[in-house]
Coordinates of C-alpha atoms and ligand atoms in Angstrom, one line a residue:
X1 CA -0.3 2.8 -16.0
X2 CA -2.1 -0.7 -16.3
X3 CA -5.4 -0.1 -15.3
X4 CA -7.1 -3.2 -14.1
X5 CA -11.1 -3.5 -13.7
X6 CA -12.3 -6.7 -12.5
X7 CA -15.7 -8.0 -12.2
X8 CA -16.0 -7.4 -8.4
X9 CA -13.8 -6.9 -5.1
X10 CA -12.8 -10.5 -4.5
X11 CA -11.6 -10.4 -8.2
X12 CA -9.4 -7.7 -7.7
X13 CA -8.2 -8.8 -4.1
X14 CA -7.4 -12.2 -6.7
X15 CA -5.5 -10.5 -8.9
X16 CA -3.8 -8.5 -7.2
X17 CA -2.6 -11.6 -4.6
X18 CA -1.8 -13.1 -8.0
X19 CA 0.5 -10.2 -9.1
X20 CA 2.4 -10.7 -5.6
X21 CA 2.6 -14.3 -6.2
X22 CA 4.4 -14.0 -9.4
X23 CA 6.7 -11.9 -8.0
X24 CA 7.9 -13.7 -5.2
X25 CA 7.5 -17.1 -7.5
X26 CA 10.3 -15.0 -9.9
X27 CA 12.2 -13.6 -7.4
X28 CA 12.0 -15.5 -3.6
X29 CA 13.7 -13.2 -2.1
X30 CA 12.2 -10.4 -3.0
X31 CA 12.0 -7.1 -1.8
X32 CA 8.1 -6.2 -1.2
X33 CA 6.8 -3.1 0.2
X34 CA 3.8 -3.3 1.6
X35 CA 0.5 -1.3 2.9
X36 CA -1.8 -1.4 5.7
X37 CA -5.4 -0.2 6.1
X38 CA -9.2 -2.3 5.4
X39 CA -8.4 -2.8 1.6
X40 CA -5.3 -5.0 2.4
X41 CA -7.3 -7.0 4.8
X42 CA -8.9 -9.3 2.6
X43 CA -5.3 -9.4 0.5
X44 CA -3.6 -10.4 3.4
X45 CA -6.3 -12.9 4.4
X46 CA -6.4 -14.4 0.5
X47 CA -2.0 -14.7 1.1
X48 CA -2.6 -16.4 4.5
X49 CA -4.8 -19.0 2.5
X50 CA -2.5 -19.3 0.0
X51 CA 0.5 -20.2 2.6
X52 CA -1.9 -22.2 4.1
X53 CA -2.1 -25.0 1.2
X54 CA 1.6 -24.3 0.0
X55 CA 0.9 -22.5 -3.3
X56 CA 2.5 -19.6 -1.5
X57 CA 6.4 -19.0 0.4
X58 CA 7.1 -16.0 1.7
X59 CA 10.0 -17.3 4.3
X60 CA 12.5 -15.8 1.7
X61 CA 11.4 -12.5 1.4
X62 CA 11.8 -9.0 2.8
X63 CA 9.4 -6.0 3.6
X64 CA 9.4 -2.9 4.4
X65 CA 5.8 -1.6 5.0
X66 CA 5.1 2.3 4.2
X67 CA 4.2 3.5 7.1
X68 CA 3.7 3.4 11.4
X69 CA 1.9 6.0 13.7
X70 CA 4.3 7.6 15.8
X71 CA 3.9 6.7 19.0
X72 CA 2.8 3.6 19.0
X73 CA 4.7 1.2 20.1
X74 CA 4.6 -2.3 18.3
X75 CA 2.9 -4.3 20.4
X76 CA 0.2 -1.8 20.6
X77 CA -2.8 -3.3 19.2
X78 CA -3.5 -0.7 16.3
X79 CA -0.3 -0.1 15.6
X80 CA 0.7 -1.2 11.8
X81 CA 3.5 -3.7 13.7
X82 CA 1.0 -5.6 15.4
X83 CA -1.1 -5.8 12.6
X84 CA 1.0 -7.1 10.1
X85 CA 2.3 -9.5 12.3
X86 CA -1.5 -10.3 12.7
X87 CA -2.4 -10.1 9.1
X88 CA 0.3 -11.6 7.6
X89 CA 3.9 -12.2 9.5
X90 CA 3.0 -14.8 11.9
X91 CA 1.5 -17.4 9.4
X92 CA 3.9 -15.9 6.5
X93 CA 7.0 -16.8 9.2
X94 CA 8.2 -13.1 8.3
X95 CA 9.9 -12.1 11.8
X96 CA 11.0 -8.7 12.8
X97 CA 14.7 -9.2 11.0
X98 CA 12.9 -9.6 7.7
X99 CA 9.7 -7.3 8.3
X100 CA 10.5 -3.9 8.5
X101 CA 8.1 -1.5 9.8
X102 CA 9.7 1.9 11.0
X103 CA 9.7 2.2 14.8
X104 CA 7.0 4.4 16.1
X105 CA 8.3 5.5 19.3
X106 CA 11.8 6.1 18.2
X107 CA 13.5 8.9 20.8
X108 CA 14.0 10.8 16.8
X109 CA 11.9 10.2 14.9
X110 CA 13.5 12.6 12.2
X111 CA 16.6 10.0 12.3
X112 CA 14.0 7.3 12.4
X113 CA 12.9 8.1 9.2
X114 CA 16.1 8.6 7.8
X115 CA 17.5 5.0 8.7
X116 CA 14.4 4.1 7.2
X117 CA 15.1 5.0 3.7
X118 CA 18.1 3.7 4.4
X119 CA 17.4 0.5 5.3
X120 CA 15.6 0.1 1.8
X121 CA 18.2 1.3 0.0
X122 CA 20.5 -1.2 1.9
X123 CA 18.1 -3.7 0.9
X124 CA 18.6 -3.6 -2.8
X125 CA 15.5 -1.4 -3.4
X126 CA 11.7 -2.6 -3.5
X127 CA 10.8 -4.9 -6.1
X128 CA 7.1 -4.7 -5.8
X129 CA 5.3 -2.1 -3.8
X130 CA 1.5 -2.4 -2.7
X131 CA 0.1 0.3 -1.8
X132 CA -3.7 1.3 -1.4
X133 CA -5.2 5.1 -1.8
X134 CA -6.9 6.9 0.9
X135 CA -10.3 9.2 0.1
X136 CA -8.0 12.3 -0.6
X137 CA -5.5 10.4 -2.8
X138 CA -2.9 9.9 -0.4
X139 CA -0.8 6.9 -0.9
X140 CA 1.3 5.6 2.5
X141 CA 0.5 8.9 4.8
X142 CA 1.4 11.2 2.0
X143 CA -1.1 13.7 2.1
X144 CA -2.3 16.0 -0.7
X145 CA 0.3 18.7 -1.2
X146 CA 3.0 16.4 -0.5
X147 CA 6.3 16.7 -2.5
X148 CA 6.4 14.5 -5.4
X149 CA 10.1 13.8 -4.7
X150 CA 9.5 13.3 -1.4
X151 CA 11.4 10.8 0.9
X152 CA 10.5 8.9 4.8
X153 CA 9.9 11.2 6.8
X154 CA 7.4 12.5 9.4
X155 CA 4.3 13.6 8.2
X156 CA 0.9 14.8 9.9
X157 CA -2.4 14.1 9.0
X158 CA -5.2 15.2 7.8
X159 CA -8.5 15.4 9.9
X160 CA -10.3 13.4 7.4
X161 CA -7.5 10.4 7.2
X162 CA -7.5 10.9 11.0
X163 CA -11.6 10.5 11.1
X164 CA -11.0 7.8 8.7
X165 CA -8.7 5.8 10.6
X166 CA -10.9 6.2 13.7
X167 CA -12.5 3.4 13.0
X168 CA -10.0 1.2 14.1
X169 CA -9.3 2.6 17.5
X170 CA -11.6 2.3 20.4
X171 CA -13.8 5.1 21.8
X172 CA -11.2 6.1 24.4
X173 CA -8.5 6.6 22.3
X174 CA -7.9 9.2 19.4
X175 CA -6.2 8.2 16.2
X176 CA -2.6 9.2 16.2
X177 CA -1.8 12.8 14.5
X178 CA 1.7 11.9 13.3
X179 CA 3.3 8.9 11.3
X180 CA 6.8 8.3 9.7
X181 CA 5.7 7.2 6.1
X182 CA 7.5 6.4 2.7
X183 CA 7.6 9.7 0.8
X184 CA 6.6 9.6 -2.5
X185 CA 10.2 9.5 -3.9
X186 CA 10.8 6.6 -2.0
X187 CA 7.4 4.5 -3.8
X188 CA 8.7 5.4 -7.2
X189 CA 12.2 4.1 -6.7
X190 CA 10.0 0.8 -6.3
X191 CA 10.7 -1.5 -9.3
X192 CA 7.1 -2.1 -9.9
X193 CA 3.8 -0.4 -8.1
X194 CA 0.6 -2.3 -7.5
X195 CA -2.7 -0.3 -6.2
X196 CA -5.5 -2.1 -4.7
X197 CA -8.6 0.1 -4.6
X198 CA -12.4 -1.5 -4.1
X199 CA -15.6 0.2 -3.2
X200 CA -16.7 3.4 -4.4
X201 CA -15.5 6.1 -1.6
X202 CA -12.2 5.5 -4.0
X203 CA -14.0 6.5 -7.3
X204 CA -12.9 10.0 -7.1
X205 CA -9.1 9.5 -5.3
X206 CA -8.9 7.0 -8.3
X207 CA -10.1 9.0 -11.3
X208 CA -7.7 11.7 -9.9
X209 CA -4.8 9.1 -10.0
X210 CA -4.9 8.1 -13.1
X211 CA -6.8 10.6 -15.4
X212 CA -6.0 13.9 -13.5
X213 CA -3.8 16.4 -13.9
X214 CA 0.1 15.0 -12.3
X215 CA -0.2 16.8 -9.2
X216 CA 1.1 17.2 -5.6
X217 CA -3.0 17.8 -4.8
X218 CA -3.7 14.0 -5.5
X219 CA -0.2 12.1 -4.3
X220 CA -1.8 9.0 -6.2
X221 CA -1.4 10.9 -10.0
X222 CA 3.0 10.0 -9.0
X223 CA 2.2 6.9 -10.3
X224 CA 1.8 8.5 -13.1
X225 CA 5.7 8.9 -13.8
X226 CA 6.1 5.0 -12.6
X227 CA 6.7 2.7 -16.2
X228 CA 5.6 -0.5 -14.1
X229 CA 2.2 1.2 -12.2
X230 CA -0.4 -1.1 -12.1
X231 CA -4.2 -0.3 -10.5
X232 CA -6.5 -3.2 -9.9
X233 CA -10.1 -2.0 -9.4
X234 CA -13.2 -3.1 -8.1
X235 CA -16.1 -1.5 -10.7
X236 CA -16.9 0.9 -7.8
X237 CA -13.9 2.3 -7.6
X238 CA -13.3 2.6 -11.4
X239 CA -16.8 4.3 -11.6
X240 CA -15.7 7.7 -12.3
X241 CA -12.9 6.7 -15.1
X242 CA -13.9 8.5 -18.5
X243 CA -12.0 6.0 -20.5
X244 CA -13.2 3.0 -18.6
X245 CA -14.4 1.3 -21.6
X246 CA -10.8 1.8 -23.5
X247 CA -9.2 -0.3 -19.9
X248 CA -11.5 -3.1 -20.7
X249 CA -10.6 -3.2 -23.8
X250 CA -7.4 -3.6 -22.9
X251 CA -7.3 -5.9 -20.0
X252 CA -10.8 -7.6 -20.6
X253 CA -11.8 -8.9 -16.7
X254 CA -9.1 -7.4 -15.1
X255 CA -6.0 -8.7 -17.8
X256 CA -5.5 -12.9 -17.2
X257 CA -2.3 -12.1 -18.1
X258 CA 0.2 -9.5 -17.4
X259 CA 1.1 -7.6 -20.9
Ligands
F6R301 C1 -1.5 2.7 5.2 C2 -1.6 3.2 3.8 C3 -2.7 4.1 3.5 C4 -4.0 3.3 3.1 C5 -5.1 4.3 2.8 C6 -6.4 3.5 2.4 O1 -0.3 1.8 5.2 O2 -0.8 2.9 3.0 O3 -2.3 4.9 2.4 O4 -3.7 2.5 2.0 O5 -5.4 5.1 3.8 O6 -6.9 2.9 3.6 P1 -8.2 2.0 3.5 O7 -7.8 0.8 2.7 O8 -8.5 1.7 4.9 O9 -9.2 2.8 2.8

């Protein structure tokens, strides 16, 4: 694992946009999973600057994003359809033949899933998947105790991503209880992994990762197995790494360059 500790959030959101960039700048076409939730925000919103003055195409490329509540349909606000075409698609000129997210009201959602993994496979495979990590380690909605060899399927979650998420409906509604994610399998297969953590509610989901025992408890710790896993970290969220200094050492400011 390449761990990554950069001087502050923006630095990591940087670097990480800067690992993407390289990718698609090697490969134009390339296969990019991607993630939803507030870390990617500012990602997204560094990308859409990045189109914006033309050091950045992403008209070539295909995604396939982890994850979609089911039940929500796409043009529902909140659902993660509507908010990468938000975040990203509509300025990136990514439309729905080229941005895959899988269908959250699909009659079976079983066979959803299924077509799903699938589709990637169809695809040529990812060649770089973002992901983020949730409080309990989950990465897409793979919650703590999922299988390590797990692949797209329907999963439910937990109360606390559930409380989590919350944030981002309104008071009326309640955040959905089921969504077809990735399963873990399926973000190994990836040809490279990049995990964008910042602010210290990931300290401990982070330290698990990448110092803690490989473990279906903390989904994250997978990336354990990956030979192309790379974290970038905000120093809140690499607070509670024991080897911390041994990183820096490594990558001084995050790594300028890729090793
Ligand atoms: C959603 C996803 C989730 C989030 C995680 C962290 O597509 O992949 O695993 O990355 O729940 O969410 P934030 O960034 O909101 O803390």
């Amino acid at each position: 694992m390449r761990v990554l500790i950069c001087h502050d959030a923006a630095a990591a959101v940087a670097r990480a946009a800067q690992i993407l960039q390289d990718t698609v700048a090697a490969r134009p076409e390339a296969v990019l999973g991607l993630a939803t939730g507030g870390t990617m925000e500012p990602l997204y919103a560094l990308l859409r600057a990045r189109i914006a003055d033309g050091a950045l195409d992403l008209r070539q490329v295909t995604t396939f994003n982890l994850d979609e509540y089911v039940g929500l349909a796409a043009d529902h606000p909140q659902s993660y359809a509507a908010t990468m075409r938000r975040l990203l698609f509509d300025t990136a000129g990514i439309g729905p033949d080229r941005g895959h997210l899988p269908d959250g009201t699909a009659s079976d959602p079983v066979t959803e899933a299924r077509a799903y993994e699938a589709a990637i496979t169809a695809a040529g495979g990812i060649d770089l998947q973002v992901l983020g990590i949730g409080r309990n380690g989950h990465i897409g909605f793979n919650e703590p105790t999922s299988s390590l060899g797990s692949r797209t399927r329907v999963k439910t979650l937990t109360e606390d991503t559930r409380r989590a998420n919350a944030r981002f409906f309104g008071a009326q509604e309640t955040a959905p209880e089921f969504a077809i994610t990735m399963g873990i399998g399926t973000v190994l297969d990836a040809r490279a992994c990049l995990l964008l953590a910042t602010g210290p509610e990931k300290a401990r989901p982070v330290a698990a990762a990448v110092e803690g025992p490989l473990s279906a408890a903390c989904p994250a710790s997978a990336l354990q197995l990956h030979p192309d896993a790379t974290l970038v970290l905000d120093p809140a969220a690499a607070a509670d790494l024991r080897l911390r200094d041994y990183y820096q050492l490594v990558h001084p400011d995050g790594g300028k360059a890729r090793l």
